[in-house]
Coordinates of C-alpha atoms and ligand atoms in Angstrom, one line a residue:
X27 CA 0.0 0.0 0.0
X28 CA 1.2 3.5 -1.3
X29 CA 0.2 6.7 0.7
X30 CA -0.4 9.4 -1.6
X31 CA 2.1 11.9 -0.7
X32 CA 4.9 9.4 -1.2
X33 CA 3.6 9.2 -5.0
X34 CA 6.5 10.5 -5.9
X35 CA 8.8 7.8 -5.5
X36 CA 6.3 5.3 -7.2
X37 CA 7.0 7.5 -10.6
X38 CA 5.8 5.2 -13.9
X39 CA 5.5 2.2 -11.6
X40 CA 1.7 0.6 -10.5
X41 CA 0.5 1.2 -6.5
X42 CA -2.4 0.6 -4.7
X43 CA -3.9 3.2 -2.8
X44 CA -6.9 3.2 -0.2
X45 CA -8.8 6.0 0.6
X46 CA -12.3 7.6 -0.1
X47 CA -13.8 9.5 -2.6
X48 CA -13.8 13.3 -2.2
X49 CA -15.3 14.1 -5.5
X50 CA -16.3 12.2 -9.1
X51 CA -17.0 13.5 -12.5
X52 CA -17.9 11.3 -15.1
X53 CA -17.5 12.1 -19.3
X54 CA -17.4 10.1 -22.2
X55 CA -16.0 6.7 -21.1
X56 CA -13.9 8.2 -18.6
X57 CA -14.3 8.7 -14.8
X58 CA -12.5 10.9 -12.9
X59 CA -12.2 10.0 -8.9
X60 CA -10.7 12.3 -6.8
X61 CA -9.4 10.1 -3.9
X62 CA -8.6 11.3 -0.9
X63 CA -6.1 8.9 1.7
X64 CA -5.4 11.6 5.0
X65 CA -2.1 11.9 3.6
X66 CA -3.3 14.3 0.6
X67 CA -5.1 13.8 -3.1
X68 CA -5.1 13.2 -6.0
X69 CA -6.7 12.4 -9.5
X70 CA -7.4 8.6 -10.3
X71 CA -8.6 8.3 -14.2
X72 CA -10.7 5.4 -14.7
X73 CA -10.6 4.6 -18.9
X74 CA -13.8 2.5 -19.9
X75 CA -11.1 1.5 -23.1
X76 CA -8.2 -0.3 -20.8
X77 CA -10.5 -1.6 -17.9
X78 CA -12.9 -4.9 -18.0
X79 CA -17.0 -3.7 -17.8
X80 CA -16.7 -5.1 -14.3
X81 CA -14.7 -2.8 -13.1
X82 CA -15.4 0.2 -14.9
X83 CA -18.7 0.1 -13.7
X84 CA -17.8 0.0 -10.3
X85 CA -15.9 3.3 -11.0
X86 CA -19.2 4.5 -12.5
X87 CA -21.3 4.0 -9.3
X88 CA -19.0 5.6 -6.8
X89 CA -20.5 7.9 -4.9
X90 CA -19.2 10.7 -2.5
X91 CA -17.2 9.3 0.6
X92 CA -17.7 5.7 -0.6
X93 CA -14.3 4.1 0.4
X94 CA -12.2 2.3 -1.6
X95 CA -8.8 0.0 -3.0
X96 CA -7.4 1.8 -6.2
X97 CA -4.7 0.0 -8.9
X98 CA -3.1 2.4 -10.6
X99 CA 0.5 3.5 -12.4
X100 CA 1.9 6.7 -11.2
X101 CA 1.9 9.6 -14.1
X102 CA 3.4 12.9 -13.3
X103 CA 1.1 15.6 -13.9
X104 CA 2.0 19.2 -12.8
X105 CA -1.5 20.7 -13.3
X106 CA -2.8 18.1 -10.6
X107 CA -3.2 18.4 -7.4
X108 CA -0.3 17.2 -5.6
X109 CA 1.4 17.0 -9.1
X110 CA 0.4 13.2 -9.8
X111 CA -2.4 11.5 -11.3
X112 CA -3.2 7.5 -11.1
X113 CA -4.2 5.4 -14.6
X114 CA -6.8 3.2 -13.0
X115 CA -5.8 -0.5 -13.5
X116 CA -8.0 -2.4 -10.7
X117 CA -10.9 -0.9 -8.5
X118 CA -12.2 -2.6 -5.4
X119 CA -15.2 -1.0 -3.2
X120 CA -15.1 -1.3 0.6
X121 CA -18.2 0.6 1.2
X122 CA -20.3 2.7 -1.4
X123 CA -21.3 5.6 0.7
X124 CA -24.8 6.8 0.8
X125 CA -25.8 10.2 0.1
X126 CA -23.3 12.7 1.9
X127 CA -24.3 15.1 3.5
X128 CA -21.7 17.3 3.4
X129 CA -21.6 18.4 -0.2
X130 CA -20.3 20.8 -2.7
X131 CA -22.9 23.4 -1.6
X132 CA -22.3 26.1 0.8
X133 CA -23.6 24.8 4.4
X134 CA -23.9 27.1 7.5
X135 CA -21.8 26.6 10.0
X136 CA -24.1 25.1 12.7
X137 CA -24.9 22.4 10.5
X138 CA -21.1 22.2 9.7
X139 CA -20.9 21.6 13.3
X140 CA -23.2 19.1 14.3
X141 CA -21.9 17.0 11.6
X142 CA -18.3 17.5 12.5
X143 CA -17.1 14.0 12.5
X144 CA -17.6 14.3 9.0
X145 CA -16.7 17.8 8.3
X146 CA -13.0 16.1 9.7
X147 CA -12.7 15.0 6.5
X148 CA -13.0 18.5 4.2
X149 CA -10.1 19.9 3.0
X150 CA -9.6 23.3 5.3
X151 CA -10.2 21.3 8.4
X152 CA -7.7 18.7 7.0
X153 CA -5.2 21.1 6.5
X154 CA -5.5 22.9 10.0
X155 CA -5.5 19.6 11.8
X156 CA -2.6 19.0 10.1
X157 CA -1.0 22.5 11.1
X158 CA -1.9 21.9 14.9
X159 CA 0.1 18.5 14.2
X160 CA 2.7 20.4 13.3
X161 CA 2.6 23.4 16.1
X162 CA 2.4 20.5 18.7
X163 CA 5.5 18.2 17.7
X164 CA 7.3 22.0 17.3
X165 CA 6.2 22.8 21.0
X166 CA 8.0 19.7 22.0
X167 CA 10.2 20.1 19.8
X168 CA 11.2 23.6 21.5
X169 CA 11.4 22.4 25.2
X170 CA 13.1 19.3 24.9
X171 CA 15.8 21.0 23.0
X172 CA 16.6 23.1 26.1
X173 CA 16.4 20.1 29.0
X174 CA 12.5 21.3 30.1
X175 CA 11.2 17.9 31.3
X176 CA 7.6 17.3 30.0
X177 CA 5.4 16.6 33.2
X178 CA 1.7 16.0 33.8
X179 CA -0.5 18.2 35.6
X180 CA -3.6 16.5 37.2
X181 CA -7.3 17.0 35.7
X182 CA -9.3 16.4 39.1
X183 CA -7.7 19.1 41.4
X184 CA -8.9 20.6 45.3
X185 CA -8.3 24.6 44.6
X186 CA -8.8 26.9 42.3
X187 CA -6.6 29.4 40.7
X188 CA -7.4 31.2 38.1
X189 CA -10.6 32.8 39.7
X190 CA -13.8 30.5 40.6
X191 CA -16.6 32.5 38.3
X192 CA -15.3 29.6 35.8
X193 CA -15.3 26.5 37.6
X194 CA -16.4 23.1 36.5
X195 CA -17.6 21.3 39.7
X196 CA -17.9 17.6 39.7
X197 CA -17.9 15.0 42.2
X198 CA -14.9 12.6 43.9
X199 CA -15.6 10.6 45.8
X200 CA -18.2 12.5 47.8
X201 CA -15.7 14.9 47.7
X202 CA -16.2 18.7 45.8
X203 CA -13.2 18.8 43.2
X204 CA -12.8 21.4 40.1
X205 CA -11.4 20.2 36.4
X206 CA -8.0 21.5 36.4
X207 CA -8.0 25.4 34.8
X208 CA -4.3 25.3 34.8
X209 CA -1.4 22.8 35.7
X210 CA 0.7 25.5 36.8
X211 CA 0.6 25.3 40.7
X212 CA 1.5 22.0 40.1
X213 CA 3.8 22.7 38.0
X214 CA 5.8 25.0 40.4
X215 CA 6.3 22.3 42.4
X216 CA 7.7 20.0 39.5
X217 CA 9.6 23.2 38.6
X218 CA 11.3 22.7 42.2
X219 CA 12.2 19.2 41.7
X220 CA 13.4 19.3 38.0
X221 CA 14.4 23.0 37.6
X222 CA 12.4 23.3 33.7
X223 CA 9.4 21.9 33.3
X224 CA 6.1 21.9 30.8
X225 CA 2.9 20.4 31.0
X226 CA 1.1 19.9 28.0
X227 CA -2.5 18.8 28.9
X228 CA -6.3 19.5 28.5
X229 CA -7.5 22.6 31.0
X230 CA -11.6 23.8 31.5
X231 CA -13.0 26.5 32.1
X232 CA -16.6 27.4 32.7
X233 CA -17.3 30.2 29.9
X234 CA -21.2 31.0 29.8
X235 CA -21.0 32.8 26.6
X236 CA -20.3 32.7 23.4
X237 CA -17.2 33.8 21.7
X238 CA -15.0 33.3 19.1
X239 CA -11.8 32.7 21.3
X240 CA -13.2 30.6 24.1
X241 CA -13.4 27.0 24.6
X242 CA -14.6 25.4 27.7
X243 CA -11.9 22.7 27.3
X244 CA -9.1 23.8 25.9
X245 CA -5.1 22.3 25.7
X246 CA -2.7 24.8 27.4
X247 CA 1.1 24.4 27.4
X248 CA 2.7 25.7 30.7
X249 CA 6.5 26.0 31.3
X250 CA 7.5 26.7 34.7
X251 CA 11.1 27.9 35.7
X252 CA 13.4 27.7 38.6
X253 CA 15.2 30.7 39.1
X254 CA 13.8 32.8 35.9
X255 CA 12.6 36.5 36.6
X256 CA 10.5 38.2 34.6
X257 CA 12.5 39.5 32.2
X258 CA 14.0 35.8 31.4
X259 CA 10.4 34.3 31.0
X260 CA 9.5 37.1 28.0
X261 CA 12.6 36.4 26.5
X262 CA 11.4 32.5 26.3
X263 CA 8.3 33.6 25.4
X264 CA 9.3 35.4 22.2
X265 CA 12.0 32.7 21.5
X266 CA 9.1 30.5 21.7
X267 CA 6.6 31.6 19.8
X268 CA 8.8 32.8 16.8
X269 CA 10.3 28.8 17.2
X270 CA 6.8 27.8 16.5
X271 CA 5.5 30.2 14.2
X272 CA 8.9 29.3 11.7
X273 CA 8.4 25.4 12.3
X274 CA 4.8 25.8 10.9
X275 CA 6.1 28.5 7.7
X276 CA 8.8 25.8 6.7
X277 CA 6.5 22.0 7.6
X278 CA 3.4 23.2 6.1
X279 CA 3.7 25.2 3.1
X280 CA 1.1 23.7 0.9
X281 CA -1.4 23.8 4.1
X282 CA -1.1 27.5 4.8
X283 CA -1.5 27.8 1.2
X284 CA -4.5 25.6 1.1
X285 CA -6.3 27.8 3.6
X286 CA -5.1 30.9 1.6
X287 CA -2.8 32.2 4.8
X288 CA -0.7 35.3 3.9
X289 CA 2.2 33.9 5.3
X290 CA 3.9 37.4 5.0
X291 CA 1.9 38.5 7.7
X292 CA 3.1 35.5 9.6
X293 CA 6.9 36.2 8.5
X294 CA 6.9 39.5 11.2
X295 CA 7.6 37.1 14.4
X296 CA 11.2 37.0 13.0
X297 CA 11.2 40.6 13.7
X298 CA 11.6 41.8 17.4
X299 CA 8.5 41.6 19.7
X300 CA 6.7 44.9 20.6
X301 CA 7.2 45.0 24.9
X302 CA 5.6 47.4 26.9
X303 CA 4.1 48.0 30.0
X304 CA 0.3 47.8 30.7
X305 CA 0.5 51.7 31.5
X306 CA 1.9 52.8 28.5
X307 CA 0.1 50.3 26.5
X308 CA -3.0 52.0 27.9
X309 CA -1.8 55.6 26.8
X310 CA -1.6 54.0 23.1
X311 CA -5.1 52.4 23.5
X312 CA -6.6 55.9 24.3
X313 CA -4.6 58.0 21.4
X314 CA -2.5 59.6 24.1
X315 CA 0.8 57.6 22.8
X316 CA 1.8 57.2 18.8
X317 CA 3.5 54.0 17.7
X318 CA 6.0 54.5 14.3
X319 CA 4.2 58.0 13.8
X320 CA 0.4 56.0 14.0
X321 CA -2.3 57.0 16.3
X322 CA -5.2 54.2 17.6
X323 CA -8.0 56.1 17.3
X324 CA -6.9 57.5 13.7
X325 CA -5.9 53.9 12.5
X326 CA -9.1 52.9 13.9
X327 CA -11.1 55.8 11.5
X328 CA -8.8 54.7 8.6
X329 CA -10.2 51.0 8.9
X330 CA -13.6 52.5 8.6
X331 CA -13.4 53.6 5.5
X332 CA -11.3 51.1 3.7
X333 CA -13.9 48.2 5.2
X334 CA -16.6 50.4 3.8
X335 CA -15.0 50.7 0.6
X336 CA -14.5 46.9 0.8
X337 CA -17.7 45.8 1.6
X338 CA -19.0 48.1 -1.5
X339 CA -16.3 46.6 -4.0
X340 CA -18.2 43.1 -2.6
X341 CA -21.6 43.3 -3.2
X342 CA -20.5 45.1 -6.5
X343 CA -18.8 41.5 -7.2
X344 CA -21.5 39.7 -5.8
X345 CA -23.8 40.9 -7.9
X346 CA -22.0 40.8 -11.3
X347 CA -21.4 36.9 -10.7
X348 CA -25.2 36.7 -9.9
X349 CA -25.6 38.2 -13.1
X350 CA -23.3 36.0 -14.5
X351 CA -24.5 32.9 -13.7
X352 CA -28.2 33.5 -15.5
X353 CA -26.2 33.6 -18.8
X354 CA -27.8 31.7 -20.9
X355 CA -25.9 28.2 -22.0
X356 CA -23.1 28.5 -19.5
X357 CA -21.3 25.3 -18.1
X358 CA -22.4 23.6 -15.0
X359 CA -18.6 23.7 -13.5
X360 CA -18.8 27.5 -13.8
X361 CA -21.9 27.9 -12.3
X362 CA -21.1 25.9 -9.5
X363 CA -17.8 27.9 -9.2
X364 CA -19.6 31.1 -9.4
X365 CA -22.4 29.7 -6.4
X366 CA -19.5 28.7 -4.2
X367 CA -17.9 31.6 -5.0
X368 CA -20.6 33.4 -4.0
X369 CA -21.6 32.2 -1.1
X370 CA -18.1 32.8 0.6
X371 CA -18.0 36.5 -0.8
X372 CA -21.4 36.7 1.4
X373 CA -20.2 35.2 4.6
X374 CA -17.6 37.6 4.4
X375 CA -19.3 40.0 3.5
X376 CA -21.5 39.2 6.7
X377 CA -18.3 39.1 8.3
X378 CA -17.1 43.3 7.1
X379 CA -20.5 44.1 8.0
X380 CA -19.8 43.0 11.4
X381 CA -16.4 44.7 11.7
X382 CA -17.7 48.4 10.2
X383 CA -21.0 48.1 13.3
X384 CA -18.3 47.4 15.6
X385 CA -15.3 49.7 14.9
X386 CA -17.5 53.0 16.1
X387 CA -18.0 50.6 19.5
X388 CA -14.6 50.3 19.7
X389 CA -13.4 53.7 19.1
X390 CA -15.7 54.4 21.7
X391 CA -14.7 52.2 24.2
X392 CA -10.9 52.7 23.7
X393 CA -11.2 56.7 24.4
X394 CA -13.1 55.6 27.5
X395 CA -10.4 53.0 28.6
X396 CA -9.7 53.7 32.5
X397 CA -6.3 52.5 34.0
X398 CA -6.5 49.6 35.8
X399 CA -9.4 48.2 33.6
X400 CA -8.4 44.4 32.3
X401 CA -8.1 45.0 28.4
X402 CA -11.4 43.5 26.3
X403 CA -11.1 41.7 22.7
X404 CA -11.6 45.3 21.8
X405 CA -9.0 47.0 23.8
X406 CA -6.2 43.9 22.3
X407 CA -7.7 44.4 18.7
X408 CA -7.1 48.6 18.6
X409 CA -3.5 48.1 20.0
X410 CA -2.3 44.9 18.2
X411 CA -3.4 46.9 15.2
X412 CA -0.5 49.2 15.4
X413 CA 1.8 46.6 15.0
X414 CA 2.7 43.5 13.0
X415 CA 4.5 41.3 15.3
X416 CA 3.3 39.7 18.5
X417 CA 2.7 42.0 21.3
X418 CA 3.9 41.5 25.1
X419 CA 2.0 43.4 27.9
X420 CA 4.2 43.5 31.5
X421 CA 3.2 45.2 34.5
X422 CA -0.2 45.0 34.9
X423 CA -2.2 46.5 38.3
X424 CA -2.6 43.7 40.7
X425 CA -6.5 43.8 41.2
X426 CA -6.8 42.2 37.6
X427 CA -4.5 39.6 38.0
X428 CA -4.3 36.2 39.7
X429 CA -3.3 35.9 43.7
X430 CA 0.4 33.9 42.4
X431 CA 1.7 36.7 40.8
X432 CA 4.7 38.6 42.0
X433 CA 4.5 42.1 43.2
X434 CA 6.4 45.0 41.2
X435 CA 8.2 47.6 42.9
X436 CA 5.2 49.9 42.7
X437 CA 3.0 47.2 44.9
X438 CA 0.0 48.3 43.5
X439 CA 1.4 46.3 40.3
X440 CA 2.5 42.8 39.5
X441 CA 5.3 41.1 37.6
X442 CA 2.2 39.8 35.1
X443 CA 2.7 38.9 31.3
X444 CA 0.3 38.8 28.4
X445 CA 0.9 38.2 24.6
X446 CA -1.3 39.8 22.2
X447 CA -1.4 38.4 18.7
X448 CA -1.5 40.6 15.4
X449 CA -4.3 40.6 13.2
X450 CA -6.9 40.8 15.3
X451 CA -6.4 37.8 17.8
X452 CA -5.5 39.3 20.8
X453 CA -4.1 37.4 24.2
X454 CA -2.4 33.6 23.5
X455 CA -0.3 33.5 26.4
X456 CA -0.5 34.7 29.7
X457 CA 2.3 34.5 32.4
X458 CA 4.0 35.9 35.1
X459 CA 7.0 35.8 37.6
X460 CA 5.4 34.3 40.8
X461 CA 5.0 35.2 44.3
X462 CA 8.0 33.6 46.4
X463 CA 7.2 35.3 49.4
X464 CA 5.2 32.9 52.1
X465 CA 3.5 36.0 54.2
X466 CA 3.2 37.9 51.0
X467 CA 1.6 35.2 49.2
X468 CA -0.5 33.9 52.1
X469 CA -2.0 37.1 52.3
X470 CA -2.8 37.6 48.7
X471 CA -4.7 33.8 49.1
X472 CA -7.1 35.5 52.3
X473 CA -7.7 38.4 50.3
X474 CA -9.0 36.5 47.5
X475 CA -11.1 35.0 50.4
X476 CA -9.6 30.8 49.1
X477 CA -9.9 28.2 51.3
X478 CA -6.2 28.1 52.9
X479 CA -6.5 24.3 53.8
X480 CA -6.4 23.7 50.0
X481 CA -3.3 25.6 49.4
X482 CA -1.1 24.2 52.4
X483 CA 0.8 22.3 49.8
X484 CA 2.0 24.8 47.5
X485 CA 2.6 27.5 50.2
X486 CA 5.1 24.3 51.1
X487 CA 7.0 25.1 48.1
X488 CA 7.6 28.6 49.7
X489 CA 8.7 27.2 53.3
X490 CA 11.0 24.9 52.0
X491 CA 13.9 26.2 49.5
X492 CA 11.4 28.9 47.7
X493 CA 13.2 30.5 44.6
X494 CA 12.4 33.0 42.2
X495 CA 10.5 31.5 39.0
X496 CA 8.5 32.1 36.2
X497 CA 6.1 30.6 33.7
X498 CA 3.3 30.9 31.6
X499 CA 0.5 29.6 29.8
X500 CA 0.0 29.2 25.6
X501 CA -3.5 28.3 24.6
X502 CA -2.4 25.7 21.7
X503 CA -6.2 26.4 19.9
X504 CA -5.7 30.6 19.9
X505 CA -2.5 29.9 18.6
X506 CA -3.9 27.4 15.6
X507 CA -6.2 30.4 15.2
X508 CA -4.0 33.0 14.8
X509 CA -1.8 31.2 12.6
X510 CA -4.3 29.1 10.6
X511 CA -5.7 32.5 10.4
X512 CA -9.5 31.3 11.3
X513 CA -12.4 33.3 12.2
X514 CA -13.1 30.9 15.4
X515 CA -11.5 28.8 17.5
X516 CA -14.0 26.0 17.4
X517 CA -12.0 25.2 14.2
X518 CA -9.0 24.6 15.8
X519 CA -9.7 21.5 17.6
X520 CA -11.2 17.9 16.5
X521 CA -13.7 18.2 18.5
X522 CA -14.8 21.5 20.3
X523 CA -16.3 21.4 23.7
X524 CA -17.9 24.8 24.3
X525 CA -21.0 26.8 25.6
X526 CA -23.7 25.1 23.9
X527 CA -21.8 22.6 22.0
X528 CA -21.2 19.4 23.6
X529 CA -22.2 16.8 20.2
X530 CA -20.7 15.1 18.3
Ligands
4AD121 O1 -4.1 33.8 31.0 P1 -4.5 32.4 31.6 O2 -5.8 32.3 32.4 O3 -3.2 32.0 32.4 C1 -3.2 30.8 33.2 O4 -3.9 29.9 33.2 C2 -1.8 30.7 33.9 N1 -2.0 29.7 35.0 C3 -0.8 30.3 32.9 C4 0.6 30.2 33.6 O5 1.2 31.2 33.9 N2 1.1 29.0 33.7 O6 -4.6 31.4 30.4 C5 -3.4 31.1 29.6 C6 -3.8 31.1 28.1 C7 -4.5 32.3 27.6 O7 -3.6 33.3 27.3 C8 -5.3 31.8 26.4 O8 -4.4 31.6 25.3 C9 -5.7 30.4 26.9 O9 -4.8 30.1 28.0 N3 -7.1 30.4 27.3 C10 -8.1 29.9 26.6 N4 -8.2 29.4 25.4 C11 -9.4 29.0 24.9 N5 -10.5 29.0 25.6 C12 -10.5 29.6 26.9 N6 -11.6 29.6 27.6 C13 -9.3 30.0 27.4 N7 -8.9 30.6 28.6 C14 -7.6 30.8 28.5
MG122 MG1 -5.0 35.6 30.8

């Protein structure tokens, strides 16, 4: 058995290939199957003049997703996908599929969802499964270069820590436990016996609404370092995510292509980081600070009118190919192209819509921004805009951040880090350096008004050789997002568990 993107060392020479059917067109003794194997595709031609009736005519009755063995000799074919296309010698049917329901047709996205153990199989969610593949082996990749020990953070845990408005409760033994919505206090105390460590695991939280960057279960990669202060954990952060970023640009070319990713865009994280504090990040927010010579709340008028020349040039295109496909006579290929064509010009269009209502909102709410506010998608969107690499946020004021989190000199702040991401995506990591202080941190646990019993352990790891550290948290599906480039995180991951959305 072949796999399709090793056709071409099978060059001239007969394979077998098994796979399904993602598409067949049938003309004049020939039919063209265009198998699909979850290693790639490609053209199989099956010629009614070199193949017995038998098996021509089980080429004839495949249907969509019907699976099947294909005989077949290897011809090189640059206009092809993949560059290869299969003479059909021999044709065996596992299964003949009935009617899809996932067709050539423009479907809307809830139905895409419910039926997203078969949507698995189209080619964009192929190629961004295939791209997380790739982030995840470069994650590894990254730490276990540098001696970080992968460890594993438990799911059922006794405390919370990243605030308890988004708990999931569930029952152990009689016993109230939370899913895990981090590893990281675990993962300080691995940090103490190992020095570098990451977890890699699945966190939850308990998000009642619905948005386009949260899931309630979610995979989150946390380092945690002995002995790193702040300063050292942004530096790991931007060595990081510009590791990750260039893994992706160089495994998955024909991927990012697939999905039509301007990898230019993508390109920038070999550039330096843009670091700032929350304070002056605030100034930009409100158009009281320029970046390179740009204003936020001028950039932000700017967009306005190029989306609302945009979303006119649109519906102008729209309706010309509407026009277009009533001319009289044309092919059924074009008029299918034009539909499809269509169809996505008007979810984007839905999409620029969106964006022009919104912008005022935002402009709004960014000349309103008060210090000490936490930033909204918003607030991330009108900075990030004013630059094109990642952005890194330190310093932020200690009532918006988490109880673990070291103080600055000015104690009304702490030694907190976020990462913003261009284009629109806003925070994918969040870290900080973390309290080592036992009366310090034992305080900020009664002001937060947590149940002390359940944090006797880790204020351990402050009574007994305590060390300055650092870590943070990347959520792996905002970073598929960002660099897959997609409109919603509940593309990012096989199967999304999220407010409403618990099937398939
Ligand atoms: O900023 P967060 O809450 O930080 C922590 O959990 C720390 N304990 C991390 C650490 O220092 N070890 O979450 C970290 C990241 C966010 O930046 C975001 O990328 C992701 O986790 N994240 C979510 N992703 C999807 N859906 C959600 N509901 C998410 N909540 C957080
Ligand atoms: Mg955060």
């Amino acid at each position: 058995m072949t796999f399709i993107n090793q056709l071409a060392t099978s060059e001239g020479r007969s394979v077998t290939l098994r796979g399904w059917v993602a598409n067949k067109r049938s003309s004049k003794g020939l039919v063209f199957i265009m198998l699909r194997d979850g290693s790639g595709l490609c053209q199989c031609v099956a010629d009614a003049s070199n193949l017995t009736q038998e098996v021509f005519s089980l080429a004839d009755k495949l249907t969509q997703e019907s699976s099947v063995e294909i005989v077949g000799t290897v011809n090189r074919d640059e206009r092809q996908v993949g560059g290869y296309e299969i003479q059909v010698s021999d044709l065996r049917i596992y299964q003949l599929a009935r009617d899809y329901p996932i067709t050539k047709k423009a479907h809307g996205i809830e139905f895409l969802m419910d039926n997203r153990h078969l949507w698995l199989r189209s080619r964009r969610q192929w190629a961004i499964m295939r791209i997380r593949n790739q982030i995840i082996q470069a994650i590894h990749r990254f730490f276990q270069e540098r001696g970080f020990v992968q460890m594993d953070s438990p799911i059922f845990t006794g405390n919370a820590a990243e605030g308890t408005t988004t708990l999931f409760e569930t029952d152990f033994y009689d016993e109230k436990a939370y899913l895990a919505q981090t590893g990281q206090l675990y993962g300080e105390a691995m940090a103490m016996a190992m020095g570098l460590i990451y977890t890699f695991g699945p966190t939850f939280r308990a998000e009642k609404s619905k948005t386009r960057r949260h899931l309630s279960e979610f995979w989150m990669i946390e380092p945690e370092m002995a002995f790193y202060d702040l300063d050292m954990c942004m530096d790991l952060i931007e060595e990081f995510l510009r590791y990750v970023v260039e893994a992706v640009l160089a495994t998955c070319p024909s991927e990012l292509e697939l999905l039509e990713r301007d990898v230019e865009k993508l390109e920038h994280v070999r550039k330096p980081f843009a670091r700032l504090t929350y304070t002056d990040a605030v100034k930009i927010i409100r158009g009281e600070k320029d970046v390179n010579g740009r204003n936020s709340l001028k950039t932000l008028e700017n967009d306005l009118d190029e989306l609302r020349q945009r979303i006119e040039d649109m519906q102008a295109e729209v309706e010309e190919r509407e026009a277009k496909i009533k001319t009289p006579g044309l092919k059924k290929g074009e008029i299918n192209f034009n539909l499809n064509k269509i169809a996505r010009l008007k979810n984007e269009l839905k999409d620029l819509e969106e964006s022009a209502k919104n912008i005022p909102q935002w402009l709004e709410s960014a000349r309103a921004f008060e210090h000490g506010n936490d930033f909204g998608g918003s607030d991330e969107t009108v900075l990030t805009r004013l630059f094109d690499t990642p952005v890194i946020v330190y310093n932020w004021p200690a009532d918006i951040k988490a109880f673990y989190m070291k103080r600055a000199n000015d104690s009304s702040f702490v030694k907190g880090v976020d990462v913003l991401a261009p284009e629109g995506y806003g925070e994918i990591v969040g870290g900080s350096e973390r309290e080592e202080n036992l009366e310090l941190l034992t305080q900020r646990i009664q002001e937060e008004g947590l149940p002390m019993e359940a944090f006797e352990w880790y204020l351990d790891l402050r009574r007994y050789g305590s060390v300055p550290h650092s870590g943070f948290g990347l959520g792996l599906e905002r970073l598929v997002a960002w660099i897959c480039k997609l409109p919603h995180v509940r593309e990012t991951i096989p199967f999304p568990r999220m407010y409403g959305r618990l099937f398939p």
